[in-house]
Amino acid sequence: MGMHFGVVAAKASWERFFAELSGLTGRFLDRGRVKTLEEVDFDAHDDGFLLVGGEHEGNAYLHDSSMILSGGTFDRLVELSRRLSCTLAACVGETVSGSFGLLIAENGSLGRLYYNCVSAIREPFSLGTPLAVKSRLGLEDVDGVGLLEALRDQGLDYVAWVRRGSKHTYLYTCEGLNQASSPTRGPIEAAFDEHWKRHEYPKGQAPSPRVVSRVLPDGSMGFGIVARRPGERRKGWLSRLLGR
């Protein structure tokens, strides 16, 4: 159990969005329509990643199980917003490593970029003006509430698309990503790489993950692994057992 997802959303039709995305990031292989995300086996495949894309109320949405397009191609996403002449937002969340990221761009201009990996770097990478997020943990809520709220504030409701939007599956192999019509690493990604090198934990000093109990939507109890935050005290087994 644990959050692992990426989303790219834009105020454009799926047809336009998908055509421009393919030009920037390489080929997608059509795997047919689905009605729900639950129908799709998102576990890693030997030949690539299964992604789901579609449209709801005139906006395009991509559920990115690879987290490559949504969390590792910052310059391409900004360029995509320029080609579409629209607002674009992308986010990633992954609890085991403690990775949380958000990008918002409009008409080719970066408005906000935030990326943190709790288990790897001491300081998050941040560009632009911080957003007002109601979630108690801000963008780093382990259920992704803050990230999806930030998308919704841009008029991009991922949850509504999941419930009611059109959906199509694609196999993405990453083949051609570096040969697509965009630089391999642009200026934003270069700045991110430099930040990562400067703030990366020395070997053996990164926070270790921890096991947490969670109440699932059906009321049952589940367990997951999440990244331990810097400075978080490691409790002894008796304290954990007694809930203290």
Tab-separated table of C-alpha atoms in Angstrom:
chain	number	residue	atom	x	y	z
A	1	MET	CA	0.000	0.000	0.000
A	2	GLY	CA	1.260	3.504	-0.785
A	3	MET	CA	0.678	6.381	-3.125
A	4	HIS	CA	2.384	6.214	-6.515
A	5	PHE	CA	0.917	8.384	-9.242
A	6	GLY	CA	1.569	11.131	-11.731
A	7	VAL	CA	-0.859	13.424	-13.547
A	8	VAL	CA	-0.566	15.854	-16.442
A	9	ALA	CA	-3.625	17.994	-17.172
A	10	ALA	CA	-4.253	20.858	-19.573
A	11	LYS	CA	-7.020	23.196	-20.661
A	12	ALA	CA	-7.082	21.728	-24.143
A	13	SER	CA	-8.879	18.922	-25.940
A	14	TRP	CA	-7.404	15.452	-25.572
A	15	GLU	CA	-6.821	15.265	-29.328
A	16	ARG	CA	-4.652	18.411	-29.378
A	17	PHE	CA	-2.929	17.552	-26.115
A	18	PHE	CA	-2.025	14.028	-27.192
A	19	ALA	CA	-0.715	15.120	-30.593
A	20	GLU	CA	1.611	17.725	-29.078
A	21	LEU	CA	2.658	15.477	-26.189
A	22	SER	CA	3.635	12.711	-28.613
A	23	GLY	CA	5.746	15.166	-30.593
A	24	LEU	CA	7.652	16.141	-27.458
A	25	THR	CA	8.019	12.831	-25.657
A	26	GLY	CA	7.979	10.010	-28.213
A	27	ARG	CA	5.595	7.328	-29.403
A	28	PHE	CA	2.596	5.888	-27.533
A	29	LEU	CA	1.138	2.502	-28.503
A	30	ASP	CA	-2.663	2.310	-28.466
A	31	ARG	CA	-4.045	-0.318	-26.076
A	32	GLY	CA	-7.749	0.489	-26.325
A	33	ARG	CA	-10.531	2.135	-24.365
A	34	VAL	CA	-11.396	1.507	-20.720
A	35	LYS	CA	-14.237	2.734	-18.533
A	36	THR	CA	-12.350	2.934	-15.229
A	37	LEU	CA	-8.754	3.105	-14.008
A	38	GLU	CA	-9.419	-0.025	-11.942
A	39	GLU	CA	-9.485	-2.041	-15.181
A	40	VAL	CA	-5.829	-1.248	-15.889
A	41	ASP	CA	-2.867	-3.202	-14.497
A	42	PHE	CA	-0.433	-0.381	-13.761
A	43	ASP	CA	2.308	-2.667	-12.458
A	44	ALA	CA	5.528	-2.205	-14.422
A	45	HIS	CA	5.628	-4.114	-17.703
A	46	ASP	CA	8.811	-5.367	-19.327
A	47	ASP	CA	8.043	-3.384	-22.466
A	48	GLY	CA	7.029	-0.095	-20.820
A	49	PHE	CA	4.381	1.685	-18.771
A	50	LEU	CA	0.612	1.663	-19.201
A	51	LEU	CA	-0.803	5.195	-19.148
A	52	VAL	CA	-4.410	6.339	-19.339
A	53	GLY	CA	-5.507	9.549	-20.999
A	54	GLY	CA	-8.753	11.223	-21.917
A	55	GLU	CA	-10.979	14.254	-21.648
A	56	HIS	CA	-13.559	15.750	-19.313
A	57	GLU	CA	-15.436	19.017	-19.866
A	58	GLY	CA	-13.004	20.068	-22.594
A	59	ASN	CA	-9.834	19.470	-20.571
A	60	ALA	CA	-7.205	16.785	-21.163
A	61	TYR	CA	-5.915	14.444	-18.455
A	62	LEU	CA	-3.097	11.899	-18.424
A	63	HIS	CA	-2.700	9.379	-15.603
A	64	ASP	CA	1.051	8.783	-15.749
A	65	SER	CA	2.033	5.578	-13.953
A	66	SER	CA	5.655	6.054	-15.057
A	67	MET	CA	5.967	9.446	-13.298
A	68	ILE	CA	8.489	10.244	-16.048
A	69	LEU	CA	6.329	12.604	-18.088
A	70	SER	CA	4.684	14.234	-15.070
A	71	GLY	CA	7.745	14.516	-12.843
A	72	GLY	CA	10.897	14.408	-14.929
A	73	THR	CA	10.349	16.528	-18.041
A	74	PHE	CA	9.866	20.039	-16.663
A	75	ASP	CA	11.060	21.929	-19.738
A	76	ARG	CA	8.968	19.799	-22.077
A	77	LEU	CA	5.856	20.449	-19.991
A	78	VAL	CA	6.388	24.205	-20.149
A	79	GLU	CA	6.941	23.918	-23.906
A	80	LEU	CA	3.767	21.831	-24.178
A	81	SER	CA	1.789	24.636	-22.527
A	82	ARG	CA	3.254	27.043	-25.098
A	83	ARG	CA	2.288	24.847	-28.045
A	84	LEU	CA	-1.225	24.446	-26.674
A	85	SER	CA	-1.509	28.127	-25.635
A	86	CYS	CA	-3.116	27.117	-22.370
A	87	THR	CA	-2.750	26.417	-18.672
A	88	LEU	CA	-1.050	23.107	-17.913
A	89	ALA	CA	-0.491	21.458	-14.543
A	90	ALA	CA	1.382	18.301	-13.583
A	91	CYS	CA	1.979	16.569	-10.276
A	92	VAL	CA	3.610	13.443	-8.857
A	93	GLY	CA	3.315	11.704	-5.506
A	94	GLU	CA	5.170	8.648	-4.223
A	95	THR	CA	5.211	7.857	-0.518
A	96	VAL	CA	8.019	5.294	-0.143
A	97	SER	CA	10.697	7.750	-1.274
A	98	GLY	CA	8.691	10.762	-0.114
A	99	SER	CA	8.560	12.324	-3.581
A	100	PHE	CA	6.104	15.167	-4.190
A	101	GLY	CA	6.102	17.467	-7.184
A	102	LEU	CA	3.931	20.140	-8.782
A	103	LEU	CA	4.384	22.165	-11.968
A	104	ILE	CA	2.067	24.867	-13.302
A	105	ALA	CA	2.716	26.600	-16.618
A	106	GLU	CA	0.709	28.918	-18.812
A	107	ASN	CA	1.326	29.731	-22.475
A	108	GLY	CA	4.976	28.717	-22.221
A	109	SER	CA	5.749	30.485	-18.935
A	110	LEU	CA	6.506	28.618	-15.716
A	111	GLY	CA	4.289	29.811	-12.873
A	112	ARG	CA	5.184	27.353	-10.122
A	113	LEU	CA	7.493	24.380	-9.683
A	114	TYR	CA	7.942	22.452	-6.450
A	115	TYR	CA	9.721	19.130	-6.086
A	116	ASN	CA	10.887	17.309	-2.990
A	117	CYS	CA	12.234	13.834	-2.332
A	118	VAL	CA	12.335	13.491	1.448
A	119	SER	CA	14.577	10.418	1.350
A	120	ALA	CA	17.172	11.944	-0.995
A	121	ILE	CA	17.537	15.726	-0.631
A	122	ARG	CA	17.597	18.079	2.370
A	123	GLU	CA	15.800	20.980	0.686
A	124	PRO	CA	12.959	20.955	-1.876
A	125	PHE	CA	13.470	22.546	-5.285
A	126	SER	CA	11.193	25.550	-5.619
A	127	LEU	CA	10.572	28.126	-8.341
A	128	GLY	CA	7.779	30.683	-8.598
A	129	THR	CA	5.204	31.851	-6.080
A	130	PRO	CA	4.008	29.275	-3.514
A	131	LEU	CA	0.333	28.345	-3.709
A	132	ALA	CA	-2.205	28.482	-0.901
A	133	VAL	CA	-3.043	24.826	-0.207
A	134	LYS	CA	-5.635	23.926	2.427
A	135	SER	CA	-4.269	20.445	3.175
A	136	ARG	CA	-2.497	20.313	6.562
A	137	LEU	CA	0.707	18.990	5.009
A	138	GLY	CA	0.458	21.230	1.960
A	139	LEU	CA	1.708	19.583	-1.211
A	140	GLU	CA	3.278	16.709	0.747
A	141	ASP	CA	0.071	15.084	1.968
A	142	VAL	CA	0.577	11.301	1.762
A	143	ASP	CA	-2.867	10.866	0.174
A	144	GLY	CA	-2.154	13.390	-2.586
A	145	VAL	CA	-4.897	15.736	-1.358
A	146	GLY	CA	-2.771	18.882	-1.596
A	147	LEU	CA	-1.462	18.081	-5.074
A	148	LEU	CA	-4.894	17.392	-6.548
A	149	GLU	CA	-6.290	20.448	-4.793
A	150	ALA	CA	-3.622	22.554	-6.519
A	151	LEU	CA	-4.715	21.162	-9.901
A	152	ARG	CA	-8.351	21.811	-9.091
A	153	ASP	CA	-7.525	25.426	-8.221
A	154	GLN	CA	-6.292	25.762	-11.823
A	155	GLY	CA	-9.666	24.539	-13.094
A	156	LEU	CA	-8.361	21.007	-13.727
A	157	ASP	CA	-10.367	18.458	-11.744
A	158	TYR	CA	-8.550	15.126	-11.991
A	159	VAL	CA	-11.023	13.360	-9.684
A	160	ALA	CA	-13.973	14.405	-11.860
A	161	TRP	CA	-12.164	13.020	-14.915
A	162	VAL	CA	-11.476	9.728	-13.103
A	163	ARG	CA	-15.181	9.414	-12.286
A	164	ARG	CA	-16.796	10.634	-15.487
A	165	GLY	CA	-14.276	11.349	-18.246
A	166	SER	CA	-13.329	9.383	-21.363
A	167	LYS	CA	-10.355	7.042	-20.960
A	168	HIS	CA	-7.931	5.370	-23.349
A	169	THR	CA	-4.908	3.233	-22.484
A	170	TYR	CA	-1.484	3.536	-24.084
A	171	LEU	CA	1.802	1.717	-23.688
A	172	TYR	CA	4.652	4.172	-23.261
A	173	THR	CA	8.131	2.707	-23.737
A	174	CYS	CA	10.117	5.972	-23.398
A	175	GLU	CA	11.573	5.059	-26.793
A	176	GLY	CA	12.353	8.240	-28.647
A	177	LEU	CA	12.103	10.447	-25.537
A	178	ASN	CA	15.595	11.842	-26.042
A	179	GLN	CA	15.129	12.032	-29.802
A	180	ALA	CA	11.832	13.941	-29.636
A	181	SER	CA	11.645	17.560	-30.730
A	182	SER	CA	12.938	19.073	-27.486
A	183	PRO	CA	16.347	19.322	-25.778
A	184	THR	CA	17.285	16.364	-23.573
A	185	ARG	CA	17.731	18.616	-20.526
A	186	GLY	CA	16.486	22.188	-20.643
A	187	PRO	CA	17.365	25.093	-18.318
A	188	ILE	CA	14.783	24.208	-15.657
A	189	GLU	CA	15.950	20.607	-15.499
A	190	ALA	CA	19.597	21.742	-15.416
A	191	ALA	CA	18.816	23.949	-12.405
A	192	PHE	CA	17.003	21.033	-10.771
A	193	ASP	CA	19.977	18.719	-11.358
A	194	GLU	CA	22.314	21.274	-9.784
A	195	HIS	CA	20.009	21.699	-6.782
A	196	TRP	CA	19.871	17.921	-6.321
A	197	LYS	CA	23.672	17.615	-6.326
A	198	ARG	CA	23.999	20.467	-3.835
A	199	HIS	CA	21.396	19.162	-1.353
A	200	GLU	CA	21.634	15.388	-1.734
A	201	TYR	CA	22.168	13.413	1.469
A	202	PRO	CA	25.624	11.846	1.800
A	203	LYS	CA	25.630	8.088	1.429
A	204	GLY	CA	24.191	6.401	4.515
A	205	GLN	CA	22.705	9.586	6.017
A	206	ALA	CA	19.304	9.684	4.318
A	207	PRO	CA	16.206	9.177	6.529
A	208	SER	CA	14.978	5.580	6.601
A	209	PRO	CA	11.381	4.688	5.670
A	210	ARG	CA	8.787	3.702	8.263
A	211	VAL	CA	5.697	1.503	8.358
A	212	VAL	CA	2.398	3.260	9.088
A	213	SER	CA	-1.123	1.970	9.658
A	214	ARG	CA	-3.950	3.516	7.648
A	215	VAL	CA	-7.742	3.267	7.642
A	216	LEU	CA	-8.776	2.329	4.093
A	217	PRO	CA	-11.878	3.724	2.328
A	218	ASP	CA	-13.800	0.520	3.075
A	219	GLY	CA	-13.088	0.918	6.803
A	220	SER	CA	-10.490	-1.853	7.017
A	221	MET	CA	-6.962	-1.344	8.322
A	222	GLY	CA	-3.975	-1.402	6.014
A	223	PHE	CA	-0.260	-0.778	6.269
A	224	GLY	CA	2.111	1.154	4.075
A	225	ILE	CA	5.711	2.310	3.868
A	226	VAL	CA	6.364	6.049	3.832
A	227	ALA	CA	9.528	8.114	3.917
A	228	ARG	CA	10.601	9.317	7.352
A	229	ARG	CA	10.924	13.104	7.484
A	230	PRO	CA	14.205	14.696	8.619
A	231	GLY	CA	14.241	15.156	12.394
A	232	GLU	CA	11.336	12.760	12.932
A	233	ARG	CA	12.057	10.733	16.055
A	234	ARG	CA	12.378	6.985	15.620
A	235	LYS	CA	10.153	5.421	18.301
A	236	GLY	CA	11.038	2.255	20.155
A	237	TRP	CA	8.961	-0.858	19.576
A	238	LEU	CA	7.052	-0.469	22.881
A	239	SER	CA	6.067	3.132	22.131
A	240	ARG	CA	4.864	2.093	18.686
A	241	LEU	CA	2.906	-0.811	20.161
A	242	LEU	CA	1.186	1.433	22.719
A	243	GLY	CA	0.626	4.210	20.198
A	244	ARG	CA	2.753	6.744	22.098
